[in-house]
Amino acid sequence: MCLLCNAFRFAPSAPSAPWSARRAFVLASAAAAAAPALAQIDVGPPSGMRALVPAEALESAATQQYSELLAQARAKRALAPDNHPQLLRLRAIARRLIPFAPQWNPRAAQWRWEVNLIGSKQINAFCMPGGKIAFFTGILDQLRLTDDEAAMVMGHEMAHALREHARAQLAKTRATSIGLTLGAQLLGLGELGNTVADLGTKLLSLKFSRADESEADLVGLELGARAGYDPHAAVTLWQKMNQVSASAGGLEFLSTHPSGPERIQTLEQNVPRVEGLYLGARAGAAAPQR
C-alpha cells in the first residue's frame, strides 16, 4: 500500500453516496453458491499471529483511514465521480469478484465493500481490511490494463485483505515491540488493545512479506478465474509491470510488490490449476437465462 501522492487531475465532485456491493453480493450469491467451494490452489492456513489484533478494531481503523484518504482526494479534486467511466469499469469488476470472497474469509460476507478511483500518476492500488478498495489512475493508464488484468490486480489486493495480511503484520510488529506472547492474549488484550486505535495510520505504509505477496498472487488468481476473468492475465500483468519499471527506473508499486522471473514463473505454473474454473465461469455466463 502507499501514501496518497500529489499528482491529481480530476475535476471537483460532490461527496458521492457510498457504493454498496452488498446488493451486488446478494444478487450474485447464487453464482457463488454454484461454484465449488474447494480451493484449487492450496496456500495453507492464515497466520495465527493475526489473533493478536482484533479484526473488528482493525477494520474500523481502516474505514476511518480510508474515509480520510477520500476526503484528501476530494479536496484536491482527485476523487473520481460515480459516473466516471474508469470507476464504473472497476466497480463492475468488483461486483464479479466479491461474491467469491467469503470462500477465503467468512467475515467478507459482512464487509461494506467500497471501490474508488483517485487521479494520480502513481502506479498503485490497494484493498484495506474490511474491503476498502482504491485504484490510482496511473496503474490503469500507464499499464493500459485490460479488464482481465485489472481484475487480477484487484483480486491480488482483495486477497491481502481476505488473508488478513495487514492484521498479521501489525500483530508481529506490536508483539515484538511490547514483548507480548500468544499466552497473554488469553488473559486480555492489555497494551495491544490500547494501541488498536492507532493502527489505521499505519495501514497505507505497510509492506507485506514476499510470502504474503506470493499468497495474494495465488488467491487473487483463483478469485479472478472464478469470476470469469482469464488467469493468463496475471502473467501479462507482471510482464507489463516489469517493462514499465525498467523504462521508468523503478515503481512505487514494486517497492511493496516485489517482482521478478520467479513471480511470473509461479503464476504460469498455477494458471492450469484454475483454468477449469475460468472456462466454467465463462460457459455459465454464456448460457441462456431461463
Tab-separated table of C-alpha atoms in Angstrom:
chain	number	residue	atom	x	y	z
A	1	MET	CA	0.000	0.000	0.000
A	2	CYS	CA	1.106	3.550	-0.334
A	3	LEU	CA	0.517	7.137	0.674
A	4	LEU	CA	-1.569	9.447	-1.462
A	5	CYS	CA	0.638	11.330	-3.882
A	6	ASN	CA	0.159	14.907	-5.068
A	7	ALA	CA	-0.320	14.386	-8.802
A	8	PHE	CA	-4.100	14.786	-9.092
A	9	ARG	CA	-6.178	15.614	-12.109
A	10	PHE	CA	-9.925	15.141	-11.598
A	11	ALA	CA	-12.487	17.952	-11.575
A	12	PRO	CA	-14.372	18.642	-8.321
A	13	SER	CA	-17.130	16.281	-7.413
A	14	ALA	CA	-19.734	16.374	-4.710
A	15	PRO	CA	-19.327	13.773	-1.960
A	16	SER	CA	-20.622	10.590	-3.527
A	17	ALA	CA	-23.084	8.272	-1.899
A	18	PRO	CA	-21.356	5.173	-0.500
A	19	TRP	CA	-21.103	2.485	-3.148
A	20	SER	CA	-22.574	-0.645	-1.671
A	21	ALA	CA	-21.585	-4.019	-3.032
A	22	ARG	CA	-23.887	-5.686	-0.545
A	23	ARG	CA	-26.723	-5.612	-3.072
A	24	ALA	CA	-24.386	-6.987	-5.728
A	25	PHE	CA	-23.315	-9.680	-3.280
A	26	VAL	CA	-26.899	-10.774	-2.708
A	27	LEU	CA	-27.717	-10.759	-6.417
A	28	ALA	CA	-24.650	-12.781	-7.272
A	29	SER	CA	-24.804	-15.170	-4.332
A	30	ALA	CA	-26.381	-17.862	-6.465
A	31	ALA	CA	-23.384	-17.807	-8.775
A	32	ALA	CA	-21.012	-18.128	-5.844
A	33	ALA	CA	-23.022	-20.983	-4.356
A	34	ALA	CA	-22.942	-22.812	-7.669
A	35	ALA	CA	-19.149	-22.720	-7.767
A	36	PRO	CA	-17.256	-25.417	-5.879
A	37	ALA	CA	-16.088	-24.076	-2.527
A	38	LEU	CA	-12.971	-26.244	-2.589
A	39	ALA	CA	-9.979	-24.108	-3.477
A	40	GLN	CA	-7.953	-25.237	-6.457
A	41	ILE	CA	-4.834	-23.587	-5.043
A	42	ASP	CA	-3.620	-24.503	-1.564
A	43	VAL	CA	-1.971	-21.614	0.291
A	44	GLY	CA	-2.277	-23.163	3.742
A	45	PRO	CA	-3.957	-21.671	6.822
A	46	PRO	CA	-3.705	-17.933	7.554
A	47	SER	CA	-1.155	-16.723	10.085
A	48	GLY	CA	-2.072	-17.434	13.700
A	49	MET	CA	-0.394	-14.171	14.718
A	50	ARG	CA	-3.368	-12.204	13.421
A	51	ALA	CA	-5.329	-13.236	16.522
A	52	LEU	CA	-3.325	-10.662	18.482
A	53	VAL	CA	-5.139	-7.826	16.694
A	54	PRO	CA	-8.972	-7.760	16.923
A	55	ALA	CA	-10.417	-7.905	13.405
A	56	GLU	CA	-13.295	-5.551	14.206
A	57	ALA	CA	-10.985	-2.891	15.612
A	58	LEU	CA	-8.621	-3.054	12.648
A	59	GLU	CA	-11.452	-2.892	10.140
A	60	SER	CA	-12.878	0.131	11.955
A	61	ALA	CA	-9.472	1.836	11.883
A	62	ALA	CA	-9.169	1.028	8.176
A	63	THR	CA	-12.579	2.525	7.456
A	64	GLN	CA	-11.572	5.750	9.178
A	65	GLN	CA	-8.255	5.952	7.332
A	66	TYR	CA	-9.962	5.213	4.021
A	67	SER	CA	-12.510	7.975	4.619
A	68	GLU	CA	-9.701	10.413	5.364
A	69	LEU	CA	-7.901	9.379	2.184
A	70	LEU	CA	-11.022	10.000	0.092
A	71	ALA	CA	-11.541	13.356	1.793
A	72	GLN	CA	-7.985	14.374	0.889
A	73	ALA	CA	-8.509	13.299	-2.696
A	74	ARG	CA	-11.831	15.135	-2.908
A	75	ALA	CA	-10.253	18.317	-1.533
A	76	LYS	CA	-7.588	18.101	-4.246
A	77	ARG	CA	-10.226	17.465	-6.936
A	78	ALA	CA	-8.838	13.997	-7.479
A	79	LEU	CA	-11.695	11.728	-6.447
A	80	ALA	CA	-13.482	10.281	-9.448
A	81	PRO	CA	-17.239	10.934	-9.539
A	82	ASP	CA	-19.599	7.977	-9.557
A	83	ASN	CA	-20.225	8.291	-13.304
A	84	HIS	CA	-16.531	8.241	-14.273
A	85	PRO	CA	-16.067	5.513	-16.966
A	86	GLN	CA	-12.983	4.010	-15.356
A	87	LEU	CA	-14.661	3.890	-11.940
A	88	LEU	CA	-17.737	2.227	-13.427
A	89	ARG	CA	-15.418	-0.323	-15.001
A	90	LEU	CA	-13.671	-1.064	-11.692
A	91	ARG	CA	-16.950	-1.403	-9.815
A	92	ALA	CA	-18.247	-3.812	-12.450
A	93	ILE	CA	-15.150	-5.962	-11.936
A	94	ALA	CA	-15.603	-5.825	-8.162
A	95	ARG	CA	-19.217	-6.962	-8.441
A	96	ARG	CA	-17.997	-10.142	-10.124
A	97	LEU	CA	-15.177	-10.811	-7.664
A	98	ILE	CA	-16.839	-10.038	-4.341
A	99	PRO	CA	-19.310	-12.971	-4.234
A	100	PHE	CA	-16.352	-15.373	-4.119
A	101	ALA	CA	-14.540	-13.558	-1.315
A	102	PRO	CA	-16.263	-15.321	1.644
A	103	GLN	CA	-14.797	-18.640	0.481
A	104	TRP	CA	-11.467	-17.242	1.670
A	105	ASN	CA	-12.721	-15.332	4.711
A	106	PRO	CA	-16.285	-15.661	6.081
A	107	ARG	CA	-16.079	-12.127	7.511
A	108	ALA	CA	-16.050	-10.777	3.966
A	109	ALA	CA	-19.775	-11.502	3.641
A	110	GLN	CA	-20.402	-8.714	6.167
A	111	TRP	CA	-17.868	-6.199	4.905
A	112	ARG	CA	-19.135	-2.915	3.497
A	113	TRP	CA	-17.153	-3.067	0.285
A	114	GLU	CA	-16.171	0.151	-1.452
A	115	VAL	CA	-14.315	0.861	-4.692
A	116	ASN	CA	-12.974	4.304	-5.547
A	117	LEU	CA	-10.647	5.815	-8.120
A	118	ILE	CA	-8.086	8.521	-7.369
A	119	GLY	CA	-6.424	10.667	-10.011
A	120	SER	CA	-2.690	10.138	-9.663
A	121	LYS	CA	0.197	9.243	-11.942
A	122	GLN	CA	1.303	6.740	-9.342
A	123	ILE	CA	1.050	3.094	-10.373
A	124	ASN	CA	-0.724	1.605	-7.400
A	125	ALA	CA	-3.869	0.033	-5.958
A	126	PHE	CA	-4.834	-1.393	-2.585
A	127	CYS	CA	-7.573	-3.068	-0.556
A	128	MET	CA	-7.658	-2.221	3.133
A	129	PRO	CA	-9.084	-4.518	5.828
A	130	GLY	CA	-12.862	-4.595	5.584
A	131	GLY	CA	-12.960	-4.364	1.783
A	132	LYS	CA	-11.951	-0.734	1.138
A	133	ILE	CA	-10.509	-0.707	-2.401
A	134	ALA	CA	-8.798	2.150	-4.223
A	135	PHE	CA	-7.102	2.329	-7.613
A	136	PHE	CA	-4.909	5.179	-8.826
A	137	THR	CA	-5.395	6.175	-12.451
A	138	GLY	CA	-1.688	5.636	-13.107
A	139	ILE	CA	-1.972	1.869	-12.918
A	140	LEU	CA	-4.849	1.828	-15.412
A	141	ASP	CA	-3.395	4.351	-17.835
A	142	GLN	CA	0.317	3.614	-17.834
A	143	LEU	CA	-0.079	-0.152	-17.955
A	144	ARG	CA	-3.110	0.040	-20.260
A	145	LEU	CA	-4.779	-2.697	-18.292
A	146	THR	CA	-7.370	-4.922	-19.906
A	147	ASP	CA	-10.386	-5.874	-17.808
A	148	ASP	CA	-8.771	-9.256	-17.134
A	149	GLU	CA	-5.537	-7.619	-15.955
A	150	ALA	CA	-7.389	-5.067	-13.809
A	151	ALA	CA	-9.294	-7.979	-12.245
A	152	MET	CA	-6.009	-9.687	-11.402
A	153	VAL	CA	-4.751	-6.515	-9.696
A	154	MET	CA	-7.994	-6.197	-7.762
A	155	GLY	CA	-8.067	-9.887	-6.867
A	156	HIS	CA	-4.500	-9.673	-5.598
A	157	GLU	CA	-5.281	-6.668	-3.407
A	158	MET	CA	-8.516	-8.233	-2.145
A	159	ALA	CA	-6.528	-11.343	-1.245
A	160	HIS	CA	-4.321	-9.328	1.106
A	161	ALA	CA	-7.454	-8.256	2.985
A	162	LEU	CA	-9.091	-11.686	2.878
A	163	ARG	CA	-5.987	-13.430	4.180
A	164	GLU	CA	-5.631	-10.649	6.796
A	165	HIS	CA	-2.003	-9.950	5.981
A	166	ALA	CA	-2.171	-6.454	7.477
A	167	ARG	CA	-3.618	-7.829	10.696
A	168	ALA	CA	-0.863	-10.439	10.972
A	169	GLN	CA	1.901	-7.985	10.057
A	170	LEU	CA	0.746	-5.435	12.619
A	171	ALA	CA	0.442	-8.154	15.242
A	172	LYS	CA	4.015	-9.272	14.626
A	173	THR	CA	5.287	-5.717	14.876
A	174	ARG	CA	3.333	-4.948	18.015
A	175	ALA	CA	4.183	-8.240	19.686
A	176	THR	CA	7.871	-7.620	19.076
A	177	SER	CA	7.791	-4.040	20.308
A	178	ILE	CA	5.981	-4.679	23.571
A	179	GLY	CA	7.099	-8.254	24.223
A	180	LEU	CA	3.670	-9.830	24.055
A	181	THR	CA	3.211	-13.573	23.854
A	182	LEU	CA	0.294	-15.541	22.487
A	183	GLY	CA	-0.423	-16.673	26.040
A	184	ALA	CA	-1.007	-13.104	27.150
A	185	GLN	CA	-3.836	-12.857	24.654
A	186	LEU	CA	-5.787	-15.398	26.685
A	187	LEU	CA	-5.698	-13.049	29.682
A	188	GLY	CA	-6.809	-9.950	27.769
A	189	LEU	CA	-5.558	-7.529	25.145
A	190	GLY	CA	-3.518	-5.431	27.554
A	191	GLU	CA	-1.203	-2.953	25.851
A	192	LEU	CA	-2.147	-4.236	22.446
A	193	GLY	CA	-5.787	-3.390	22.970
A	194	ASN	CA	-4.866	0.170	23.921
A	195	THR	CA	-2.997	0.731	20.662
A	196	VAL	CA	-5.530	-0.593	18.170
A	197	ALA	CA	-6.930	2.893	17.576
A	198	ASP	CA	-3.530	3.949	16.229
A	199	LEU	CA	-3.269	1.143	13.687
A	200	GLY	CA	-5.180	2.885	10.928
A	201	THR	CA	-2.416	5.418	10.399
A	202	LYS	CA	-0.001	2.592	9.546
A	203	LEU	CA	-2.091	0.722	7.014
A	204	LEU	CA	-1.196	2.711	3.908
A	205	SER	CA	2.536	2.418	4.502
A	206	LEU	CA	2.527	-1.256	5.443
A	207	LYS	CA	4.812	-3.573	3.470
A	208	PHE	CA	3.966	-7.242	3.167
A	209	SER	CA	6.420	-10.117	3.138
A	210	ARG	CA	7.337	-11.989	-0.027
A	211	ALA	CA	5.344	-14.930	1.312
A	212	ASP	CA	2.292	-12.679	1.691
A	213	GLU	CA	2.768	-11.388	-1.845
A	214	SER	CA	3.020	-14.879	-3.280
A	215	GLU	CA	-0.088	-15.941	-1.373
A	216	ALA	CA	-2.011	-12.896	-2.616
A	217	ASP	CA	-0.955	-13.691	-6.184
A	218	LEU	CA	-2.390	-17.189	-5.975
A	219	VAL	CA	-5.594	-16.329	-4.097
A	220	GLY	CA	-6.179	-13.418	-6.499
A	221	LEU	CA	-5.587	-15.738	-9.438
A	222	GLU	CA	-8.322	-18.082	-8.229
A	223	LEU	CA	-10.721	-15.240	-7.351
A	224	GLY	CA	-10.366	-13.841	-10.855
A	225	ALA	CA	-10.810	-17.218	-12.520
A	226	ARG	CA	-13.970	-17.991	-10.549
A	227	ALA	CA	-15.361	-14.613	-11.601
A	228	GLY	CA	-14.720	-15.398	-15.272
A	229	TYR	CA	-11.502	-13.424	-15.811
A	230	ASP	CA	-8.704	-15.021	-17.809
A	231	PRO	CA	-5.995	-16.192	-15.360
A	232	HIS	CA	-3.329	-15.784	-18.060
A	233	ALA	CA	-3.803	-12.036	-17.491
A	234	ALA	CA	-1.899	-12.362	-14.203
A	235	VAL	CA	1.192	-13.254	-16.227
A	236	THR	CA	0.793	-10.448	-18.772
A	237	LEU	CA	0.131	-8.009	-15.916
A	238	TRP	CA	3.501	-8.665	-14.310
A	239	GLN	CA	5.243	-8.680	-17.656
A	240	LYS	CA	3.844	-5.188	-18.235
A	241	MET	CA	4.827	-4.159	-14.722
A	242	ASN	CA	8.417	-5.224	-15.335
A	243	GLN	CA	8.569	-3.421	-18.668
A	244	VAL	CA	7.277	-0.162	-17.217
A	245	SER	CA	9.581	-0.487	-14.227
A	246	ALA	CA	12.619	-0.950	-16.459
A	247	SER	CA	11.781	2.116	-18.548
A	248	ALA	CA	10.774	4.297	-15.590
A	249	GLY	CA	13.662	3.354	-13.345
A	250	GLY	CA	11.548	1.720	-10.654
A	251	LEU	CA	7.962	1.885	-9.430
A	252	GLU	CA	6.422	2.614	-6.026
A	253	PHE	CA	4.134	-0.388	-6.558
A	254	LEU	CA	7.136	-2.694	-6.880
A	255	SER	CA	8.574	-1.434	-3.599
A	256	THR	CA	5.709	-3.205	-1.831
A	257	HIS	CA	5.041	-5.817	-4.535
A	258	PRO	CA	8.433	-7.360	-5.396
A	259	SER	CA	8.586	-8.772	-8.899
A	260	GLY	CA	10.934	-10.886	-10.942
A	261	PRO	CA	11.120	-14.017	-13.095
A	262	GLU	CA	10.260	-16.240	-10.138
A	263	ARG	CA	6.959	-14.461	-9.557
A	264	ILE	CA	5.916	-14.814	-13.187
A	265	GLN	CA	7.062	-18.424	-13.262
A	266	THR	CA	4.977	-19.273	-10.193
A	267	LEU	CA	1.913	-17.703	-11.773
A	268	GLU	CA	2.483	-19.577	-15.029
A	269	GLN	CA	2.715	-22.835	-13.109
A	270	ASN	CA	-0.577	-22.198	-11.332
A	271	VAL	CA	-2.671	-20.923	-14.251
A	272	PRO	CA	-3.571	-24.501	-15.346
A	273	ARG	CA	-4.951	-25.204	-11.867
A	274	VAL	CA	-7.643	-22.541	-12.190
A	275	GLU	CA	-8.244	-22.653	-15.930
A	276	GLY	CA	-11.182	-25.014	-15.459
A	277	LEU	CA	-12.806	-22.516	-13.075
A	278	TYR	CA	-12.376	-19.764	-15.653
A	279	LEU	CA	-13.809	-21.835	-18.503
A	280	GLY	CA	-16.711	-22.937	-16.330
A	281	ALA	CA	-17.482	-19.361	-15.335
A	282	ARG	CA	-17.374	-18.229	-18.954
A	283	ALA	CA	-19.645	-21.075	-20.008
A	284	GLY	CA	-22.087	-20.219	-17.257
A	285	ALA	CA	-22.131	-16.551	-18.282
A	286	ALA	CA	-22.777	-17.513	-21.906
A	287	ALA	CA	-25.628	-19.912	-21.097
A	288	PRO	CA	-29.111	-18.554	-21.869
A	289	GLN	CA	-31.030	-17.376	-18.816
A	290	ARG	CA	-34.252	-19.254	-18.034
